[in-house]
CSV table of C-alpha atoms in Angstrom, one decimal:
chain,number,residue,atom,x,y,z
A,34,UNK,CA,52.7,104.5,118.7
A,35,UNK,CA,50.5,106.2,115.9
A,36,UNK,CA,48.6,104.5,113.0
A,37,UNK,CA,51.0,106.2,110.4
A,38,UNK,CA,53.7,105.2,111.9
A,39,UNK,CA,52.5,101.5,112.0
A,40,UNK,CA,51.6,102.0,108.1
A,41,UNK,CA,54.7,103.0,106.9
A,42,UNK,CA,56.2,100.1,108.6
A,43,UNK,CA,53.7,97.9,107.1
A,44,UNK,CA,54.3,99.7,103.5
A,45,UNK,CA,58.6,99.4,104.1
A,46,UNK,CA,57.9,95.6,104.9
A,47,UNK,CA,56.7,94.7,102.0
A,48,UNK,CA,58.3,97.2,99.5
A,49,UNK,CA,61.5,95.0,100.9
A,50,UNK,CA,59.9,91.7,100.4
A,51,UNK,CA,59.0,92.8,96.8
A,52,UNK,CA,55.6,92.6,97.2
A,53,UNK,CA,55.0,96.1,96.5
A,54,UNK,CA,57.1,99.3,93.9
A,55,UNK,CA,59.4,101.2,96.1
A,56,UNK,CA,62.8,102.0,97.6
A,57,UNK,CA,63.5,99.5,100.3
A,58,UNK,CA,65.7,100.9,103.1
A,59,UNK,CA,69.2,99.8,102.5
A,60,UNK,CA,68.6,102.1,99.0
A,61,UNK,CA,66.9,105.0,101.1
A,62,UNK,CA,70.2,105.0,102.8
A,63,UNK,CA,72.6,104.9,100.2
A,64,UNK,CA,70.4,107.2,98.4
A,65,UNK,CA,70.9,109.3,101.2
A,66,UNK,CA,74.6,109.0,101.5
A,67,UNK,CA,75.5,110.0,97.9
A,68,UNK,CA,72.6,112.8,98.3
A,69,UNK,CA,75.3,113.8,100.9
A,70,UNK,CA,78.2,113.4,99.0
A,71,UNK,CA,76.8,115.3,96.2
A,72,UNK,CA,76.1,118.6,98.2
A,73,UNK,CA,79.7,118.0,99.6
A,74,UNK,CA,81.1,117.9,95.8
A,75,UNK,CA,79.2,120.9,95.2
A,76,UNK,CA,80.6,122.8,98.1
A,77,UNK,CA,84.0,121.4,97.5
A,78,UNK,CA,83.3,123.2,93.6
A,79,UNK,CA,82.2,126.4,94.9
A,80,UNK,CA,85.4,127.2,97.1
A,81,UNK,CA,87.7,126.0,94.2
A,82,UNK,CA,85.5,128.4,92.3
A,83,UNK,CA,86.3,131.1,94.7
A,84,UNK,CA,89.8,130.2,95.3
A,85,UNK,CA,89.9,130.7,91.4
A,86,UNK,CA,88.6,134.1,91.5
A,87,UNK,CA,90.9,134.9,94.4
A,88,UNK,CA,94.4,133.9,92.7
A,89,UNK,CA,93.6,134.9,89.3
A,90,UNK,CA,92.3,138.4,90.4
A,91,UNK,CA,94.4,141.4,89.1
A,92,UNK,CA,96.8,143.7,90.9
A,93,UNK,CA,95.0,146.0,93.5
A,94,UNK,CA,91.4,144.4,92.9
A,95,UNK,CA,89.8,143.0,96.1
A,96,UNK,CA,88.4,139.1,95.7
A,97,UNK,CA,86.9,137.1,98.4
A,98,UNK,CA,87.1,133.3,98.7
A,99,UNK,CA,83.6,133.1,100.3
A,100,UNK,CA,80.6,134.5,98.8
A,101,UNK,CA,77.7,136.1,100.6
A,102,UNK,CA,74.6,133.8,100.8
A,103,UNK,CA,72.7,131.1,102.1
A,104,UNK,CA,75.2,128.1,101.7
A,105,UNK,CA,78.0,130.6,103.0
A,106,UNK,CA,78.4,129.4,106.3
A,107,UNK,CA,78.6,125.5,104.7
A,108,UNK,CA,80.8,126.6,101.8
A,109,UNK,CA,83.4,128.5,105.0
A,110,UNK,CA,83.0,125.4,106.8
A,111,UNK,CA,84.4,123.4,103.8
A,112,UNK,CA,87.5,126.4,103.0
A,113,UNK,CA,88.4,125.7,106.5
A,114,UNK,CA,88.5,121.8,106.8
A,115,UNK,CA,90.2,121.7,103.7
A,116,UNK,CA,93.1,124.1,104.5
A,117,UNK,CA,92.9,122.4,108.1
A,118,UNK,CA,92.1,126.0,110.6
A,119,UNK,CA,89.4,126.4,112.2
A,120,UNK,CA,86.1,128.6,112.0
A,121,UNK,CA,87.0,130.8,114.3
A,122,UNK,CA,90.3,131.6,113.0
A,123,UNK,CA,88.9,132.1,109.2
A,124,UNK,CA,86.3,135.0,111.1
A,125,UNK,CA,89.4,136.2,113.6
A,126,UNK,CA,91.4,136.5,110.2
A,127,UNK,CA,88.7,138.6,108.2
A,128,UNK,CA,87.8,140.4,110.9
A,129,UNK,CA,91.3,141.8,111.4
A,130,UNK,CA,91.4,141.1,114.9
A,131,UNK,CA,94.6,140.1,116.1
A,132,UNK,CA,95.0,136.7,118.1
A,133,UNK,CA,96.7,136.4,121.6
A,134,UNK,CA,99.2,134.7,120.3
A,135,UNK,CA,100.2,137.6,117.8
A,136,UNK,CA,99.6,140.3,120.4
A,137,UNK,CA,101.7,138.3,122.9
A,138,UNK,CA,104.3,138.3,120.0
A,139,UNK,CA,104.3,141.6,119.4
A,140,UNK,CA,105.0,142.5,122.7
A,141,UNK,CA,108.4,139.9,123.1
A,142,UNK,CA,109.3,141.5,119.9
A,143,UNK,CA,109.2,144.9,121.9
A,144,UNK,CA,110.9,143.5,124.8
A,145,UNK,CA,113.2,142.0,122.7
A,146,UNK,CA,114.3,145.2,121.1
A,147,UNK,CA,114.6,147.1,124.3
A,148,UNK,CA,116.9,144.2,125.7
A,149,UNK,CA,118.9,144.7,122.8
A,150,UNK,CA,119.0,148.2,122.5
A,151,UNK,CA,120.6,147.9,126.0
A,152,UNK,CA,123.3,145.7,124.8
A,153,UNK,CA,124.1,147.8,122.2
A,154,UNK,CA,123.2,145.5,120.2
A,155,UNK,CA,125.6,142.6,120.9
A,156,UNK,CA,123.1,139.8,122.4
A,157,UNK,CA,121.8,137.3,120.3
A,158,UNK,CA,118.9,135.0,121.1
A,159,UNK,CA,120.5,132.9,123.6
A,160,UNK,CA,121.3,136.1,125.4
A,161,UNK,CA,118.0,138.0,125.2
A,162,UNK,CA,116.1,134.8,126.1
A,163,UNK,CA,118.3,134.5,129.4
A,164,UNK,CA,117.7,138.3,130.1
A,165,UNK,CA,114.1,138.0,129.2
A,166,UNK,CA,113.4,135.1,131.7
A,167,UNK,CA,116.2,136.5,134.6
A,168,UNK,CA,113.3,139.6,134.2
A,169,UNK,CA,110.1,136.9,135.1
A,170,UNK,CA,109.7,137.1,131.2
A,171,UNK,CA,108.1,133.6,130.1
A,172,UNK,CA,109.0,132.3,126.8
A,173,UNK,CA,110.8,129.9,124.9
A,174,UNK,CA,114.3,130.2,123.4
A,175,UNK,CA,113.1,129.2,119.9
A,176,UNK,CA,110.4,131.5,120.2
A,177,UNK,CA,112.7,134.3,120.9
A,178,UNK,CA,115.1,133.1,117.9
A,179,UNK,CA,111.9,133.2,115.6
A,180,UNK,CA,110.8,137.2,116.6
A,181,UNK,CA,114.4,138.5,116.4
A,182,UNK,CA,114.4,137.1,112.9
A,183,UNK,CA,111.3,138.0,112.0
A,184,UNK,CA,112.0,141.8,113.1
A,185,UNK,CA,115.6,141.4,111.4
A,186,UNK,CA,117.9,141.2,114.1
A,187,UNK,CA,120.7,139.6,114.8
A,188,UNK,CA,123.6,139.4,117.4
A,189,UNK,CA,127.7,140.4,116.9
A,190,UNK,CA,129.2,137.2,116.2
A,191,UNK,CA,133.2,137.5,117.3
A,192,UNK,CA,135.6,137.9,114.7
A,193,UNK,CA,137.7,135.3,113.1
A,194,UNK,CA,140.6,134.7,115.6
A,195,UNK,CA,144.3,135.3,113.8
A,196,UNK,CA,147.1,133.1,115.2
A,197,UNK,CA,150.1,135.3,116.2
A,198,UNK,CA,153.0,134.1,117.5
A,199,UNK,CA,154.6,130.7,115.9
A,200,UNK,CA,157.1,129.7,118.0
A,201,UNK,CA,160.4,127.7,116.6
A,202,UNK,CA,161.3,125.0,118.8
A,203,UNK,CA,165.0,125.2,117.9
A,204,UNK,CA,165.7,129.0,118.0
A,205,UNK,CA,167.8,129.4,120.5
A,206,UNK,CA,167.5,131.4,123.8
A,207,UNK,CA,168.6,135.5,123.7
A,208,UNK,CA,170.1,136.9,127.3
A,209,UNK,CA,168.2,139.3,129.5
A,210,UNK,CA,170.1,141.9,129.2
A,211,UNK,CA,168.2,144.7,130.7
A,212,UNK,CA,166.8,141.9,133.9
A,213,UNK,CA,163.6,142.5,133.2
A,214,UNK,CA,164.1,145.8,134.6
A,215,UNK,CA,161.3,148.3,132.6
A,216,UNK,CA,160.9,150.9,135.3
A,217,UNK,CA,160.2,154.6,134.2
A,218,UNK,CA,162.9,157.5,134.3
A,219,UNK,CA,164.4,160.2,133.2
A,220,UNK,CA,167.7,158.8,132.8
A,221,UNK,CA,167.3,155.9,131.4
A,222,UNK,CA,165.2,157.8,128.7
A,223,UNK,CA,166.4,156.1,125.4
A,224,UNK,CA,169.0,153.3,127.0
A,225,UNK,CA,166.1,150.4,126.8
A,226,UNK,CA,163.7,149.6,124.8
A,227,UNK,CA,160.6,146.9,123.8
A,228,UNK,CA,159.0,146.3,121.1
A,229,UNK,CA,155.7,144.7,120.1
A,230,UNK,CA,153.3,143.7,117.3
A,231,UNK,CA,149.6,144.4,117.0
A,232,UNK,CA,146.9,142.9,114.6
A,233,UNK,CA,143.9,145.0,113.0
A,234,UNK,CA,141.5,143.7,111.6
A,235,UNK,CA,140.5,145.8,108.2
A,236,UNK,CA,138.0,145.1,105.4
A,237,UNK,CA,141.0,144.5,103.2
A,238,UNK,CA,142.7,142.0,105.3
A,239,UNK,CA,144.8,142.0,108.7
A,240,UNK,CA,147.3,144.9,108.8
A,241,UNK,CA,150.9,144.2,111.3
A,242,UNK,CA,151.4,147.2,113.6
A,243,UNK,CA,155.1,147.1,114.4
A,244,UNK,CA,156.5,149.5,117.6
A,245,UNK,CA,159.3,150.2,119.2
A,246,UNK,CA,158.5,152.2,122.8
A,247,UNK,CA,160.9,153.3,125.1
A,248,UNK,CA,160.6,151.4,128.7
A,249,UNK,CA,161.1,154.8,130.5
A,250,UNK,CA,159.6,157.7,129.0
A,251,UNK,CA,156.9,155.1,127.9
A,252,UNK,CA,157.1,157.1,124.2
A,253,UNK,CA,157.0,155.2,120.9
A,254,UNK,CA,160.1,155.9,118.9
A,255,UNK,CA,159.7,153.9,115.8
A,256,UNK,CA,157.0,152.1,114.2
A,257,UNK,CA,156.0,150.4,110.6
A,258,UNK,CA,152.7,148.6,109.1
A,259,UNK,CA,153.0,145.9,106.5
A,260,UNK,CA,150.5,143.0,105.4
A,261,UNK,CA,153.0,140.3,106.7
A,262,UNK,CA,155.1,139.2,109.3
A,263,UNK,CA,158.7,138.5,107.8
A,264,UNK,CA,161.9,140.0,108.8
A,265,UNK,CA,161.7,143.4,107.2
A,266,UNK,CA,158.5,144.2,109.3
A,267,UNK,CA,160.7,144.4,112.5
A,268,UNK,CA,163.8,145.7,110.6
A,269,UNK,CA,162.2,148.4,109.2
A,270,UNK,CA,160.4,149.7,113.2
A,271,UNK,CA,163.6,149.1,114.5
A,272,UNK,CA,165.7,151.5,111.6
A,273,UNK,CA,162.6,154.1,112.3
A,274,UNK,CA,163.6,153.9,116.0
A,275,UNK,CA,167.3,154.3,115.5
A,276,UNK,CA,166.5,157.8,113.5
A,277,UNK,CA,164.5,158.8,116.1
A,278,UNK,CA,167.2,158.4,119.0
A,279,UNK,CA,169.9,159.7,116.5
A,280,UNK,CA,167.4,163.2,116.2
A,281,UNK,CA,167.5,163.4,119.9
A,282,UNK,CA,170.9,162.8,120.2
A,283,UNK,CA,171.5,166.1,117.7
């Protein structure tokens, strides 16, 4: 132990016991602490300052947050705890570096296109995950959800199903007249028939494909298209049918 150091301790003692001018040491410490506060307050003003600058800068002009000098590594210290990232990140982002994580997204992206690509473009995230893992690809489904709509793609979702047949409970039963017999030949050609209906889907609605084909030359002989599925739908591929057989018969 050194003389000073017994003198100051001498000198503190009785600054605190008022027998001598001073600062005692519970107001050397919170003359301390707001000394501390007050260079964080002037930081904090500097960034705001910067952050100022940086918003308010016109279009195409270039504006940096930090400025060069010696507080600049305390004032980038501040920036960061205040927008909660780290150090390292603030240098990785004005570096231009890329991190792992955005190369390791870049490359799912890839993979993610190619895996589509293969599916002509019909898988959607659940479906590109599955392939992506069944490959010894790690990642997450959400992960995969978050590239595919980032790069702006998308899977086919199925169309919107149409109900076709309504049955009527109290229509009553027609005979088999033909016993189910549809074979192909030539001289049955135009002695049976069968008929069916067919939906497309088209961007102004669904559109009724009525036919009439006959069961042994496997030919259709009459057909019509209407927007609805009442009576005159079937009446009219049936009356196209009958002109067809009655040019034959000629």
């Amino acid at each position: 132990m050194t003389e000073a150091a017994v003198r100051d301790w001498v000198r503190q003692a009785a600054v605190g016991a008022g027998e001598r001018d001073g600062l005692t040491s519970s107001e050397r410490e919170e003359l301390a602490a707001l000394g501390r506060e007050n260079r964080g307050l002037r930081e904090d003003v500097e960034v705001l300052k910067g952050a100022t600058a940086f918003f308010a800068r016109r279009p195409g002009e270039r504006a940096s947050v930090h400025r060069r000098g010696e507080n600049c590594g305390s004032q980038r210290q501040t920036a960061c705890g205040l927008l909660q990232v780290s150090r390292t990140a603030s240098y990785t982002r004005r570096n231009g570096i890329p991190g792992p994580r955005r190369v390791r997204d870049a490359e799912l992206t890839e993979e993610t296109t190619i895996v589509r690509q293969r599916s002509r473009g019909t898988y959607g995230a659940p479906r590109v995950h599955a392939v992506l893992k069944r490959e010894g690809t790690g990642c997450g489904r959400r992960r995969v959800a978050r590239l595919m709509r980032q790069a702006g793609l998308a899977g086919r979702t199925p169309g919107r199903r149409h109900r076709t047949t309504v049955p009527d409970p109290h229509a009553s039963t027609r005979a088999d007249l033909v016993l189910r017999d549809f074979q192909p030949g030539p001289a049955a050609i135009g002695t049976r028939g069968c008929g069916d209906i067919a939906y497309i889907a088209t961007e102004e609605g669904w559109l009724c494909l009525a036919t009439v084909i006959d069961s042994a030359s496997r030919r259709v002989v009459g057909w019509a298209t209407a927007d609805h599925l009442r009576t005159e739908l079937v009446a009219d591929t049936l009356t196209a049918a009958c002109r067809t057989a009655a040019r034959r018969a000629q």
